[in-house]
Amino acid sequence: MSIESRSAVGEELDGELASLLEVERFEAPAKFREHALLSDPGVYDHAAADPVGWWEAQAQELEWFQKWTTVLDDSDPPFYKWFTGGTLNVSYNCLDRHVIAGRGDRVAFHWRGEEGEERDLTYAELLSEVERFASALKELGVSAGDVVGIYLPMIPEVVVAMLACARIGAPHNVVFGGFSAEAVRERMEFSEAKVLITVDGAARKGKTAAVKDRVDEVMGDLASLERIVVVKSKGTACQMQEGRDVYYEDILAAADPVCPAEPLDAEHPLYILYTSGSTAKPKGILHTTGGYLTGVAATHRYVFDLKPDSDVYWCAADVGWVTGHSYIVYGPLCNGATSVMWEGAPDYPSKDIWWEIVERYGVTILYCAPTAIRACIKWGAQWPNKHDLSSLRLLGSVGEPINPKAWLWYHKVIGAERCPIVDTWWQTETGAIMISPLPGITATKPGSATQPFPGVFAEVRDESTGEPIEEGQGLLVLTHPWPSMLRTLYKEEERFIETYFKRFGTETYLVGDAARRDRDGYIWVIGRIDDVVNVSGHRLSTAEVESAIVAHTDVAEAAVIGQHDEDSGQAIVAFVTLQGELQGDDSTVEGIRETVAERIGKFARPKRIIWTEDLPKTRSGKIMRRLLRDIADGRALGDVTTLRDPAVMQQLEAQVKELSAREE
Ligand code: WTA
């Protein structure tokens, strides 16, 4: 998508409000600044003068079995290496070290189930379960370097599974619980996973969805997959295949309770996480050990101003996304935080469940996505107002641009104008937060992620000349390596270079977002420039959804776009051509939505389906998505002269008008 059409979408968000707020700044209260971990703006200059030294100082905060010999090896860009020669273990840093230091009784997670179940897990308890499960994995034949798939809901065992993998050096490949079993299979196949850890059933707003049985339907013939471990979470009956499937509880009980953390090379792979790119095939983002942990621990400490002795921190994301990896699991545990982990949705059993949780556990730091805030605005302030939210002292936002209206509501209704808001911009690829306020230093502007974190270098580049832009809009790039950066795309090195390092060379990381720099140098991230859509903070590729849609037997061709949406940020709209003389009706729409749910997951189902006899294509046969976006957003059509058949557009416009009238 061109930057121009994106900015039109951005401007629609809050129109005048945005420009009004561009000049207004919000300072943290004096009391907050006084006690903040970082309150001297000099930290930016200090880090900029010696970024490698700054990151080295952050790495010193971790426990190393052996210190590095070189902080940054940049001899072969874009294949950077950090802390070479050093050895450490992520699970040791997240667990053992706190227990050894006498913090074993501290709660790591207050887990809360959908039906009000509660489970507090201390650091000592978590360590003990992780050691056992790590032993059990070894007994199943998993060794360092073997990929382990994890497909679990928001239950404590997902954290145990991740840390147990980290303990023995088996890279995990977590798949978000909202993905379908078929999507899991694909990710297991691409990564050649040896073991998959899943669950009997998962809670979904008062119902239980069978998980293991769905997995069985698609996983049977996957050659690389040797074992399936099943957590008995909901007591759902499921088939267990002799010789392949084992229950988590059984192998845990039989396992050696002692499993020392393996010293691993700083560049040992920690995990693969599949995310969406421009093509239908998801990208396997690879993160390694030392640099990743350095990045997530430092950003978690300073962006959230974490005081582990007194804070109760809650990241309301799902562990299946990178936000969960970095800011539910690795960052908070490495920093010895006490966190809340919530199993369910924000509106079950009722629309005040989040606020009930904040009150009950005395949450001081809340980190969530704008889409959740917009849902809360829609439900009304009466829900949060029923609860005492005075424990909150800092609020965070992640996953998509936060529109000023949502920012202000968050600030007023949830934060009672007392809590600084950190709007954190980053990606699966960056591993850790890259652009964000530091709450004790930065004056914020609603809708702007403000400035790069110390030691991070961002620029906005002109789309055509590639020159840095002082004030104005262009392509966002990161110009220096950072410790938590992705190391490659798993098994796709060429694609790694092509996607991120072709446009501006091997030393400049192309983000894939458009951004604007204002006159004060504040960065405003606008949205993706590639064919990636962001639905409720869930990253999806249009190509992925298209290929799911064409799997429906009636469909001949499909084009998918992201359309601006009040609730979800963007919504998926599909333009579909059916086979031969077929006519689409409500049942075809349902059939297509069902096919997408099966292939990817329910969250990827198109919100609107528009029938068309043909798609707007150039003479060379390329679909012109720009025109589809213009049509869907009701904008005046741009240049249509390059179309093979301009009449297609008139027909489409009429279709969209008719559909809109029906929806109203
Ligand atoms: C978008 C999620 C504006 C952006 C951590 C990015 C944001 C993509 C913000 C990455 C933000 C994330 N403001 N846009 N604060 N945070 N994005 O990989 O388009 O799921 O490229 O990582 O989300 O999505 P991902």
XYZ file of C-alpha atoms and ligand atoms in Angstrom:
689
model
C 0.000 0.000 0.000
C 1.317 3.425 -0.778
C 2.004 5.778 2.059
C -0.563 8.249 0.753
C -3.494 5.893 0.984
C -2.384 4.822 4.450
C -2.260 8.343 5.688
C -5.802 8.867 4.491
C -6.785 5.960 6.697
C -4.778 7.386 9.597
C -6.343 10.791 9.296
C -9.802 9.360 9.360
C -9.079 7.987 12.792
C -9.592 11.100 14.789
C -9.301 13.938 12.357
C -9.010 17.252 14.102
C -8.361 15.732 17.488
C -5.071 14.317 16.254
C -3.735 17.608 14.955
C -4.863 19.363 18.113
C -2.995 16.880 20.236
C 0.132 16.970 18.160
C 1.108 20.149 19.986
C -0.162 19.151 23.396
C 2.180 17.145 25.589
C 1.506 15.098 28.655
C 4.094 15.007 31.409
C 4.202 12.311 34.052
C 3.248 13.634 37.498
C 6.223 15.019 39.466
C 5.954 12.208 41.996
C 6.262 9.627 39.262
C 9.305 11.302 37.751
C 10.954 11.635 41.125
C 10.825 7.882 41.707
C 11.384 6.718 38.143
C 14.296 4.396 37.386
C 15.313 6.696 34.563
C 14.642 10.398 34.920
C 17.720 11.991 33.373
C 17.276 12.709 29.648
C 21.066 12.434 29.375
C 20.565 8.675 29.044
C 19.678 9.192 25.370
C 22.908 11.016 24.557
C 24.916 8.631 26.630
C 23.515 5.612 24.732
C 23.777 7.368 21.363
C 27.444 8.173 21.941
C 28.286 4.541 22.623
C 25.433 2.182 21.748
C 27.569 -0.931 21.986
C 28.754 0.112 25.445
C 25.175 0.864 26.480
C 23.975 -2.586 25.421
C 26.968 -4.181 27.062
C 25.971 -2.520 30.328
C 22.456 -3.966 29.898
C 23.902 -7.437 29.321
C 25.867 -7.106 32.561
C 22.532 -7.192 34.373
C 22.069 -10.829 33.356
C 23.742 -13.861 34.882
C 26.305 -15.329 32.504
C 28.061 -18.650 32.928
C 30.799 -17.177 30.862
C 31.189 -13.549 29.784
C 31.473 -12.626 26.110
C 34.665 -11.815 24.295
C 33.050 -9.496 21.716
C 29.901 -7.446 22.323
C 28.923 -7.013 18.684
C 30.291 -8.911 15.745
C 29.241 -6.854 12.724
C 31.667 -8.377 10.254
C 28.950 -9.967 8.084
C 25.865 -7.757 7.948
C 22.937 -8.365 8.150
C 24.028 -11.430 10.101
C 24.927 -9.713 13.333
C 26.091 -11.577 16.398
C 25.905 -10.289 19.946
C 27.923 -11.240 23.005
C 29.967 -13.828 21.146
C 31.915 -16.226 23.280
C 29.448 -15.761 26.151
C 27.310 -18.552 27.577
C 24.131 -18.285 29.599
C 20.729 -19.870 30.044
C 17.458 -17.990 29.765
C 15.549 -20.189 32.217
C 18.391 -19.810 34.739
C 18.072 -16.035 34.438
C 14.297 -16.180 34.736
C 14.112 -18.633 37.642
C 17.199 -20.067 39.389
C 18.834 -16.746 39.951
C 15.820 -15.365 41.827
C 15.515 -18.510 43.916
C 19.238 -18.492 44.732
C 18.958 -14.835 45.755
C 16.226 -15.724 48.251
C 13.277 -14.563 46.154
C 11.815 -18.051 45.677
C 8.652 -17.231 47.615
C 7.804 -14.295 45.419
C 4.764 -14.869 43.212
C 5.752 -15.059 39.570
C 2.184 -15.357 38.327
C -1.216 -14.811 39.842
C -3.054 -17.037 37.391
C -6.762 -16.540 37.084
C -9.071 -18.915 35.189
C -12.218 -18.038 33.305
C -14.499 -19.438 35.996
C -12.702 -17.632 38.797
C -10.166 -20.384 39.560
C -6.962 -19.010 41.044
C -3.447 -20.342 41.155
C -0.454 -18.452 42.517
C 2.878 -19.745 41.270
C 5.983 -18.652 43.103
C 9.392 -18.499 41.478
C 10.432 -21.599 43.446
C 7.354 -23.543 42.325
C 7.820 -22.495 38.746
C 11.467 -23.551 38.840
C 10.593 -26.930 40.275
C 7.975 -27.616 37.595
C 10.260 -26.359 34.834
C 13.100 -28.616 35.991
C 10.801 -31.632 35.986
C 9.347 -30.864 32.612
C 12.782 -30.194 31.139
C 13.879 -33.636 32.406
C 10.737 -35.156 30.919
C 11.423 -33.573 27.540
C 14.932 -34.976 27.596
C 13.516 -38.399 28.370
C 11.264 -38.044 25.339
C 14.402 -37.647 23.267
C 14.505 -33.867 22.941
C 17.981 -32.409 22.924
C 19.552 -29.014 22.256
C 18.601 -27.749 18.817
C 15.424 -29.844 18.434
C 12.340 -27.754 17.720
C 9.413 -28.168 20.118
C 5.966 -26.934 19.104
C 3.694 -25.413 21.749
C -0.035 -24.958 21.126
C -1.540 -24.073 24.463
C -4.044 -21.608 25.864
C -3.320 -19.097 28.630
C -2.605 -21.591 31.381
C 0.538 -21.741 33.552
C 1.784 -24.824 31.687
C 2.506 -22.721 28.627
C 5.109 -20.770 30.594
C 6.517 -23.989 32.040
C 6.799 -25.477 28.564
C 8.603 -22.449 27.130
C 11.079 -22.238 29.998
C 11.709 -25.995 29.976
C 12.638 -25.760 26.292
C 14.922 -22.812 27.023
C 16.522 -24.780 29.837
C 17.707 -27.560 27.535
C 18.318 -25.423 24.468
C 15.402 -26.744 22.416
C 14.002 -23.809 20.418
C 10.252 -23.540 20.902
C 7.749 -22.716 18.241
C 4.647 -21.394 19.956
C 1.448 -21.115 17.942
C -1.272 -18.753 19.207
C -4.264 -20.737 20.548
C -6.602 -18.846 18.196
C -4.949 -20.410 15.166
C -6.632 -23.480 13.735
C -5.095 -26.944 13.925
C -4.253 -26.702 10.225
C -2.227 -23.561 10.832
C -0.434 -25.415 13.623
C 0.335 -28.307 11.337
C 1.823 -25.993 8.738
C 4.055 -24.336 11.350
C 5.156 -27.707 12.720
C 5.955 -28.863 9.219
C 7.985 -25.759 8.277
C 10.022 -25.969 11.480
C 10.302 -29.778 11.489
C 9.154 -29.908 15.084
C 9.929 -33.120 16.905
C 7.466 -32.741 19.763
C 4.213 -30.821 20.107
C 2.853 -29.781 23.496
C -0.873 -29.184 23.468
C -3.973 -29.481 25.626
C -7.107 -31.586 25.897
C -9.442 -28.615 25.681
C -9.432 -24.854 26.066
C -11.822 -22.469 27.803
C -13.708 -20.168 25.445
C -16.130 -17.872 27.208
C -17.802 -20.512 29.331
C -17.526 -23.338 26.835
C -14.749 -25.837 26.313
C -13.307 -26.273 22.850
C -11.682 -29.609 22.064
C -8.066 -29.015 21.061
C -6.231 -32.358 21.029
C -8.866 -34.029 18.851
C -8.632 -31.248 16.285
C -4.856 -31.548 16.310
C -5.148 -35.285 15.680
C -7.303 -34.734 12.614
C -4.506 -32.909 10.825
C -1.260 -34.026 12.393
C -1.319 -37.767 11.805
C 1.048 -38.099 8.880
C 3.620 -35.481 9.842
C 6.866 -37.429 9.649
C 9.079 -35.217 11.821
C 6.626 -35.132 14.711
C 7.533 -37.957 17.075
C 5.634 -37.155 20.253
C 2.601 -35.204 21.413
C 2.393 -34.121 25.037
C -1.123 -33.357 26.262
C -1.864 -31.153 29.270
C -5.019 -32.275 31.095
C -6.504 -28.860 31.539
C -10.261 -29.163 31.199
C -10.675 -32.911 31.555
C -11.962 -33.202 28.001
C -11.798 -36.796 26.810
C -9.371 -37.270 23.961
C -7.811 -40.032 21.935
C -4.241 -40.879 22.859
C -2.136 -42.658 20.284
C -0.067 -45.445 21.792
C 3.655 -44.803 21.518
C 3.226 -41.192 20.388
C 1.014 -39.361 22.883
C 1.670 -38.853 26.572
C 0.008 -36.809 29.279
C 1.982 -33.906 30.681
C 0.971 -34.802 34.232
C 2.173 -38.390 33.844
C 5.616 -37.591 32.479
C 6.023 -34.797 35.028
C 5.342 -37.167 37.910
C 7.860 -39.678 36.583
C 10.563 -37.125 35.743
C 13.846 -36.420 37.488
C 13.201 -33.335 39.654
C 16.707 -32.071 39.002
C 17.644 -30.671 35.641
C 20.440 -28.115 35.722
C 20.240 -25.280 33.219
C 22.442 -25.934 30.238
C 25.104 -23.278 29.502
C 24.249 -22.169 25.972
C 26.066 -20.014 23.509
C 24.775 -16.433 23.403
C 23.719 -17.047 19.799
C 21.981 -20.366 20.489
C 18.422 -20.253 19.063
C 15.839 -19.550 21.765
C 12.716 -19.658 19.651
C 11.043 -19.468 16.288
C 7.816 -17.545 16.030
C 5.873 -17.551 12.794
C 4.442 -14.251 11.700
C 2.765 -12.953 8.573
C 4.564 -11.373 5.684
C 3.728 -10.368 2.154
C 3.219 -13.887 0.853
C 0.924 -16.671 1.991
C 3.772 -18.511 3.670
C 4.376 -17.288 7.210
C 7.878 -16.193 8.176
C 9.721 -18.057 10.913
C 11.336 -15.292 12.952
C 14.372 -16.653 14.741
C 15.499 -15.199 18.066
C 18.602 -16.207 19.951
C 19.617 -16.273 23.591
C 21.898 -13.527 24.935
C 20.905 -10.558 22.818
C 17.206 -11.285 23.025
C 17.202 -11.559 26.799
C 19.310 -8.416 27.116
C 16.830 -6.514 24.949
C 13.632 -7.695 26.574
C 14.927 -7.348 30.129
C 16.266 -3.810 29.624
C 13.167 -2.546 27.811
C 10.828 -4.203 30.273
C 12.634 -2.621 33.210
C 12.906 0.898 31.836
C 9.805 1.307 29.681
C 7.583 -0.011 32.474
C 9.733 1.524 35.210
C 9.548 -1.829 36.936
C 10.053 -2.010 40.696
C 9.926 -5.779 41.200
C 9.467 -5.541 44.981
C 6.283 -3.546 44.819
C 4.805 -3.714 41.337
C 2.121 -6.067 40.104
C 2.468 -6.163 36.364
C -0.116 -7.324 33.879
C 0.414 -7.754 30.161
C -3.029 -8.683 28.860
C -1.782 -10.166 25.575
C -1.671 -13.835 24.645
C 1.585 -15.756 25.025
C 1.133 -16.969 21.457
C 2.186 -13.583 20.046
C 5.541 -11.930 20.440
C 4.146 -9.547 23.050
C 3.447 -12.561 25.215
C 6.881 -14.068 24.625
C 8.769 -10.901 25.491
C 6.491 -9.189 27.999
C 4.536 -11.977 29.702
C 7.304 -14.547 29.899
C 10.917 -13.540 29.330
C 11.190 -9.833 30.266
C 9.093 -9.940 33.457
C 10.545 -13.212 34.756
C 14.098 -12.127 34.045
C 13.390 -8.975 36.048
C 11.809 -10.909 38.915
C 8.386 -9.315 38.446
C 5.097 -10.460 39.922
C 2.616 -10.742 37.072
C -1.020 -11.498 36.489
C -1.985 -14.093 33.909
C -5.594 -14.153 32.759
C -6.983 -17.127 30.897
C -9.917 -15.562 29.142
C -11.458 -12.764 27.128
C -12.053 -9.183 28.319
C -15.858 -9.621 28.347
C -16.374 -12.962 30.040
C -17.898 -13.646 32.568
C -18.714 -9.942 32.376
C -17.429 -6.745 30.865
C -15.719 -5.650 34.043
C -13.536 -8.727 34.455
C -10.320 -6.845 33.601
C -11.057 -4.182 36.177
C -12.053 -6.743 38.751
C -8.638 -8.367 38.201
C -6.819 -5.037 38.508
C -8.574 -4.393 41.816
C -8.195 -7.912 43.173
C -4.453 -8.240 42.569
C -3.584 -4.567 42.977
C -2.209 -4.286 39.446
C 0.145 -1.311 39.148
C 1.200 -1.637 35.488
C -1.231 -2.590 32.720
C -0.069 -3.295 29.169
C -2.682 -3.975 26.477
C -3.710 -3.297 22.883
C -5.679 -0.315 21.560
C -8.328 -2.651 20.195
C -9.158 -3.726 23.765
C -9.339 -0.105 24.852
C -11.706 0.701 21.997
C -13.921 -2.223 23.019
C -13.995 -0.852 26.573
C -14.966 2.586 25.300
C -17.857 1.004 23.459
C -19.020 -0.919 26.529
C -18.915 2.251 28.611
C -17.069 3.726 31.587
C -19.564 2.205 34.027
C -17.610 -1.085 33.927
C -14.216 0.217 35.058
C -15.943 2.714 37.332
C -17.349 -0.157 39.383
C -13.838 -0.925 40.618
C -11.048 0.663 42.588
C -8.274 1.160 40.044
C -6.130 3.353 42.265
C -3.297 0.804 42.351
C -2.490 1.567 38.694
C 0.504 3.821 38.135
C 1.537 3.144 34.528
C -0.321 2.136 31.369
C 1.049 0.653 28.157
C -0.223 0.179 24.632
C 1.031 -2.127 21.898
C 0.238 -3.767 18.585
C -1.246 -1.005 16.455
C -1.434 2.749 16.363
C -3.488 4.052 19.273
C -5.902 6.686 18.104
C -5.928 9.863 20.205
C -9.518 9.319 21.317
C -8.664 5.895 22.762
C -5.467 7.305 24.278
C -7.397 10.039 26.076
C -10.026 7.635 27.370
C -7.313 5.291 28.648
C -5.612 8.270 30.274
C -8.755 9.651 31.907
C -11.017 6.730 32.695
C -8.445 4.044 33.478
C -5.445 6.114 34.515
C -7.404 8.888 36.300
C -4.942 11.311 34.639
C -2.321 10.016 37.046
C -0.655 7.297 34.988
C 1.809 7.956 32.183
C 1.012 6.028 28.997
C 3.787 4.245 27.133
C 2.789 3.646 23.519
C 5.309 0.999 22.517
C 6.136 0.357 18.878
C 7.921 -2.834 17.943
C 7.523 -6.074 15.970
C 7.980 -9.824 16.170
C 11.206 -9.187 14.267
C 12.598 -6.609 16.680
C 12.056 -8.918 19.671
C 11.786 -6.002 22.064
C 10.281 -2.514 22.255
C 12.062 -0.135 19.863
C 10.173 3.151 20.006
C 8.454 4.242 23.189
C 8.420 6.947 25.795
C 10.497 6.479 28.926
C 7.812 7.322 31.458
C 10.003 9.357 33.828
C 11.515 11.396 31.003
C 9.393 11.692 27.881
C 6.508 14.122 27.521
C 3.981 12.153 25.482
C 1.679 13.106 22.636
C -1.419 10.915 22.236
C -0.931 8.693 19.204
C 2.840 9.018 18.975
C 5.247 6.305 20.131
C 7.655 9.273 20.580
C 11.345 8.277 20.443
C 13.608 5.279 19.956
C 14.646 3.491 23.140
C 18.218 4.368 24.181
C 20.636 2.440 21.960
C 18.077 2.162 19.133
C 18.334 4.291 16.007
C 15.277 4.967 13.873
C 14.845 7.155 10.824
C 12.032 8.059 8.494
C 13.216 7.798 4.882
C 11.796 9.384 1.792
C 9.972 6.734 -0.230
C 11.517 7.724 -3.532
C 14.942 9.194 -2.721
C 15.703 7.076 0.338
C 17.002 10.187 2.122
C 16.261 10.733 5.828
C 13.310 13.032 6.474
C 13.580 15.566 9.258
C 9.909 16.434 9.285
C 7.321 14.558 7.257
C 6.222 11.127 6.203
C 8.087 8.163 4.784
C 9.389 4.674 5.443
C 10.474 3.705 8.925
C 13.932 2.102 9.176
C 16.294 1.087 11.964
C 19.842 2.048 11.145
C 21.967 0.222 13.733
C 21.863 -3.392 14.866
C 20.282 -4.072 18.270
C 20.727 -7.126 20.506
C 17.192 -8.560 20.281
C 16.920 -8.338 16.490
C 15.842 -11.392 14.545
C 18.837 -13.347 13.320
C 17.230 -14.793 10.208
C 14.033 -16.325 8.870
C 14.153 -19.969 9.803
C 15.405 -21.986 6.846
C 14.869 -18.975 4.547
C 18.009 -16.894 4.582
C 17.429 -15.388 1.152
C 13.974 -14.246 2.119
C 15.444 -12.665 5.263
C 17.799 -10.487 3.231
C 15.234 -9.781 0.547
C 12.513 -8.713 2.984
C 14.459 -6.511 5.355
C 17.832 -5.622 3.907
C 17.449 -5.221 0.170
C 15.859 -1.830 -0.080
C 18.470 0.156 1.869
C 21.355 -2.308 2.063
C 22.514 -4.811 4.633
C 23.004 -2.312 7.438
C 19.571 -0.702 7.381
C 16.583 -2.704 8.558
C 13.404 -1.987 6.596
C 10.553 -2.099 9.071
C 7.599 -2.345 6.702
C 5.709 0.509 8.369
C 5.113 4.056 7.223
C 5.786 6.737 9.819
C 5.838 10.481 10.246
C 8.322 12.625 12.109
C 6.874 15.823 13.461
C 8.671 19.102 14.039
C 9.749 17.993 17.495
C 11.230 14.775 16.116
C 8.413 12.638 17.541
C 7.649 9.507 15.551
C 4.074 8.620 14.599
C 3.757 5.125 13.205
C 1.007 5.058 10.612
C 0.693 1.458 9.499
C 2.034 -1.222 7.207
C 3.259 -0.519 3.716
C 3.175 -4.159 2.661
C 0.267 -6.553 2.315
C 0.032 -7.169 6.020
C -3.160 -6.267 7.854
C -3.554 -5.712 11.537
C -6.894 -6.959 12.860
C -7.297 -6.281 16.573
C -3.513 -6.324 16.885
C -3.338 -9.700 15.120
C -0.951 -9.654 12.231
C -2.203 -11.309 9.042
C -1.125 -11.367 5.446
C -3.685 -10.663 2.757
C -2.109 -13.442 0.664
C -2.593 -15.926 3.495
C -6.300 -15.103 3.735
C -6.682 -15.158 -0.046
C -5.216 -18.605 -0.316
C -7.566 -19.817 2.414
C -10.558 -18.340 0.582
C -9.705 -19.915 -2.761
C -9.578 -23.284 -1.006
C -13.392 -23.062 -0.913
C -14.677 -25.159 -3.803
C -16.995 -22.454 -5.195
C -14.311 -19.777 -5.365
C -12.358 -18.969 -8.511
C -10.369 -15.967 -7.327
C -10.104 -13.654 -4.340
C -8.421 -10.424 -3.336
C -8.229 -9.347 0.294
C -7.611 -5.918 1.736
C -7.558 -4.361 5.176
C -10.215 -1.722 5.652
C -10.216 0.867 8.420
C -12.465 -0.345 11.234
C -13.651 1.487 14.329
C -13.327 -1.538 16.579
C -10.557 -3.732 15.265
C -8.310 -1.077 13.714
C -8.500 -2.879 10.418
C -11.044 -5.395 9.175
C -10.657 -7.937 6.431
C -12.657 -7.362 3.285
C -12.597 -9.970 0.552
C -13.485 -9.443 -3.084
C -14.473 -12.812 -4.436
C -15.139 -14.214 -7.900
C -17.057 -17.476 -7.920
C -16.610 -20.378 -10.329
C -18.560 -20.294 -13.597
C -22.139 -19.126 -13.240
C -22.370 -19.586 -9.484
C -24.155 -16.867 -7.527
C -23.025 -16.024 -4.032
C -25.568 -15.990 -1.213
C -25.515 -15.961 2.588
C -24.639 -19.610 2.787
C -21.660 -19.141 0.438
C -20.508 -16.295 2.690
C -20.735 -18.553 5.722
C -18.966 -21.354 3.861
C -16.092 -19.077 2.933
C -15.792 -17.703 6.469
C -15.768 -21.268 7.768
C -13.024 -22.283 5.327
C -10.868 -19.384 6.533
C -11.519 -20.348 10.162
C -10.394 -23.902 9.429
C -7.320 -22.920 7.488
C -6.073 -20.041 9.645
C -8.326 -19.332 12.597
C -11.563 -17.547 13.437
C -9.813 -14.216 13.915
C -8.910 -14.195 10.192
C -12.488 -14.511 8.898
C -13.420 -11.715 6.482
C -15.839 -9.205 7.926
C -17.287 -8.402 4.511
C -17.377 -10.389 1.307
C -18.026 -8.566 -1.925
C -18.918 -10.577 -5.026
C -17.406 -9.537 -8.274
C -17.343 -10.987 -11.756
C -13.758 -9.887 -12.147
C -11.034 -8.199 -10.143
C -9.371 -4.958 -11.176
C -6.133 -6.030 -12.826
C -3.369 -4.354 -14.719
C -2.694 -5.505 -18.254
C -0.015 -7.775 -16.886
C -2.591 -9.408 -14.630
C -1.605 -7.882 -11.274
C -4.490 -7.178 -8.919
C -4.709 -3.482 -8.077
C -5.412 -3.559 -4.383
C -5.122 0.190 -4.111
C -8.340 0.502 -6.099
C -10.056 -2.100 -3.963
C -9.102 -0.145 -0.848
C -10.392 3.068 -2.376
C -13.679 1.390 -3.202
C -14.077 -0.218 0.213
C -13.312 3.048 1.989
C -15.644 4.973 -0.310
C -12.840 7.197 -1.614
C -12.718 8.718 -5.057
C -11.024 6.281 -7.373
C -7.496 7.031 -8.418
C -6.123 6.427 -11.866
C -7.924 3.515 -13.531
C -6.449 3.874 -16.997
C -3.882 1.128 -16.466
C -6.662 -1.380 -15.863
C -7.232 -4.150 -18.345
C -10.974 -3.629 -18.046
C -11.988 -0.318 -16.408
C -15.665 -1.334 -16.466
C -14.933 -3.741 -13.612
C -14.667 -0.796 -11.269
C -18.143 0.553 -11.983
C -19.660 -2.798 -11.349
C -17.738 -3.089 -8.096
C -18.711 0.351 -6.895
C -22.363 -0.527 -7.407
C -21.881 -3.776 -5.468
C -20.263 -2.031 -2.545
C -23.004 0.597 -2.409
C -25.643 -2.085 -2.358
C -23.863 -4.001 0.379
C -23.390 -0.864 2.497
C -27.086 -0.048 2.147
C -27.955 -3.570 3.296
C -25.592 -3.340 6.275
C -27.207 -0.110 7.395
C 2.177 -2.536 14.361
C 3.554 -6.664 17.779
C 1.728 1.597 15.821
C 3.189 -2.126 13.294
C 4.441 -6.137 18.918
C 4.207 -3.245 13.347
C 2.256 -0.629 15.972
C 3.336 -4.438 13.617
C 2.596 -0.462 17.338
C 4.077 -5.554 14.295
C 2.436 0.833 17.919
C 2.940 -2.524 16.753
N 2.004 1.813 17.120
N 1.834 0.408 15.228
N 2.687 1.073 19.197
N 3.009 -1.666 17.789
N 2.475 -1.916 15.656
O 4.887 -8.423 14.735
O 2.548 -2.077 12.053
O 2.591 -8.690 15.752
O 4.944 -3.370 12.160
O 4.357 -7.255 16.805
O 2.289 -3.941 14.459
O 3.211 -6.589 14.670
P 3.745 -7.832 15.468
